[in-house]
């Protein structure tokens, strides 16, 4: 499915949306300029992020939850540190974002892949290009077993996650 189709699917859940983010970098068209600004120390008004914050805020007010666990390398990459800065805004809007270092994920037996788990029932695998870290598509996995395994992985990751990685102040 395309990015637009994924967006429509993410707008259609009842109670919870949970995301595993295992990559050290994501390269989106929307995020390229803000990331460049961050790297060079230029200010950013985060206008590009407002629609996401509004979505999370509206959903939280309606009783829906947005959660994600980012699996990160230690020490964190520049992109991870940038992601922590942006996450502060998402957390203020009501999203729960935690971090789990790769070594802890391995100790917990997690082999996470990029995915959204919606209402603990629908699993959406996200695919990215290893060459340039861009989104190349998503697929809805129709399998109770896959969703159950992701739900168990979410619970296991909750035991090892932190609000911010590597001594970084929490969002």
PDB file of N, CA, C and O in Angstrom, residues 29 44 57 89 93 99 118:
ATOM      1  N   UNK A  29      10.489  12.680   2.613  1.00  0.00           N
ATOM      2  CA  UNK A  29      10.528  13.953   1.891  1.00  0.00           C
ATOM      3  C   UNK A  29      10.201  15.096   2.838  1.00  0.00           C
ATOM      4  O   UNK A  29      10.870  16.126   2.831  1.00  0.00           O
ATOM      5  N   UNK A  44      13.629  25.885  13.664  1.00  0.00           N
ATOM      6  CA  UNK A  44      12.544  25.228  12.940  1.00  0.00           C
ATOM      7  C   UNK A  44      11.255  25.537  13.687  1.00  0.00           C
ATOM      8  O   UNK A  44      11.195  25.412  14.912  1.00  0.00           O
ATOM      9  N   UNK A  57      -3.462  14.452  19.311  1.00  0.00           N
ATOM     10  CA  UNK A  57      -4.215  15.167  20.343  1.00  0.00           C
ATOM     11  C   UNK A  57      -5.714  14.881  20.250  1.00  0.00           C
ATOM     12  O   UNK A  57      -6.368  14.602  21.263  1.00  0.00           O
ATOM     13  N   UNK A  89       7.593  17.021  20.935  1.00  0.00           N
ATOM     14  CA  UNK A  89       6.340  17.629  20.483  1.00  0.00           C
ATOM     15  C   UNK A  89       5.216  16.599  20.433  1.00  0.00           C
ATOM     16  O   UNK A  89       4.093  16.883  20.838  1.00  0.00           O
ATOM     17  N   UNK A  93       1.637  16.217  22.656  1.00  0.00           N
ATOM     18  CA  UNK A  93       0.321  16.021  22.040  1.00  0.00           C
ATOM     19  C   UNK A  93      -0.383  14.786  22.588  1.00  0.00           C
ATOM     20  O   UNK A  93      -1.586  14.616  22.381  1.00  0.00           O
ATOM     21  N   UNK A  99      12.121   4.146  24.262  1.00  0.00           N
ATOM     22  CA  UNK A  99      13.341   3.744  23.570  1.00  0.00           C
ATOM     23  C   UNK A  99      13.889   2.470  24.183  1.00  0.00           C
ATOM     24  O   UNK A  99      13.845   2.292  25.399  1.00  0.00           O
ATOM     25  N   UNK A 118      -2.465  -2.247  15.039  1.00  0.00           N
ATOM     26  CA  UNK A 118      -3.679  -1.470  15.288  1.00  0.00           C
ATOM     27  C   UNK A 118      -4.686  -2.315  16.051  1.00  0.00           C
ATOM     28  O   UNK A 118      -5.049  -3.411  15.602  1.00  0.00           O
TER      29      UNK A 118
END
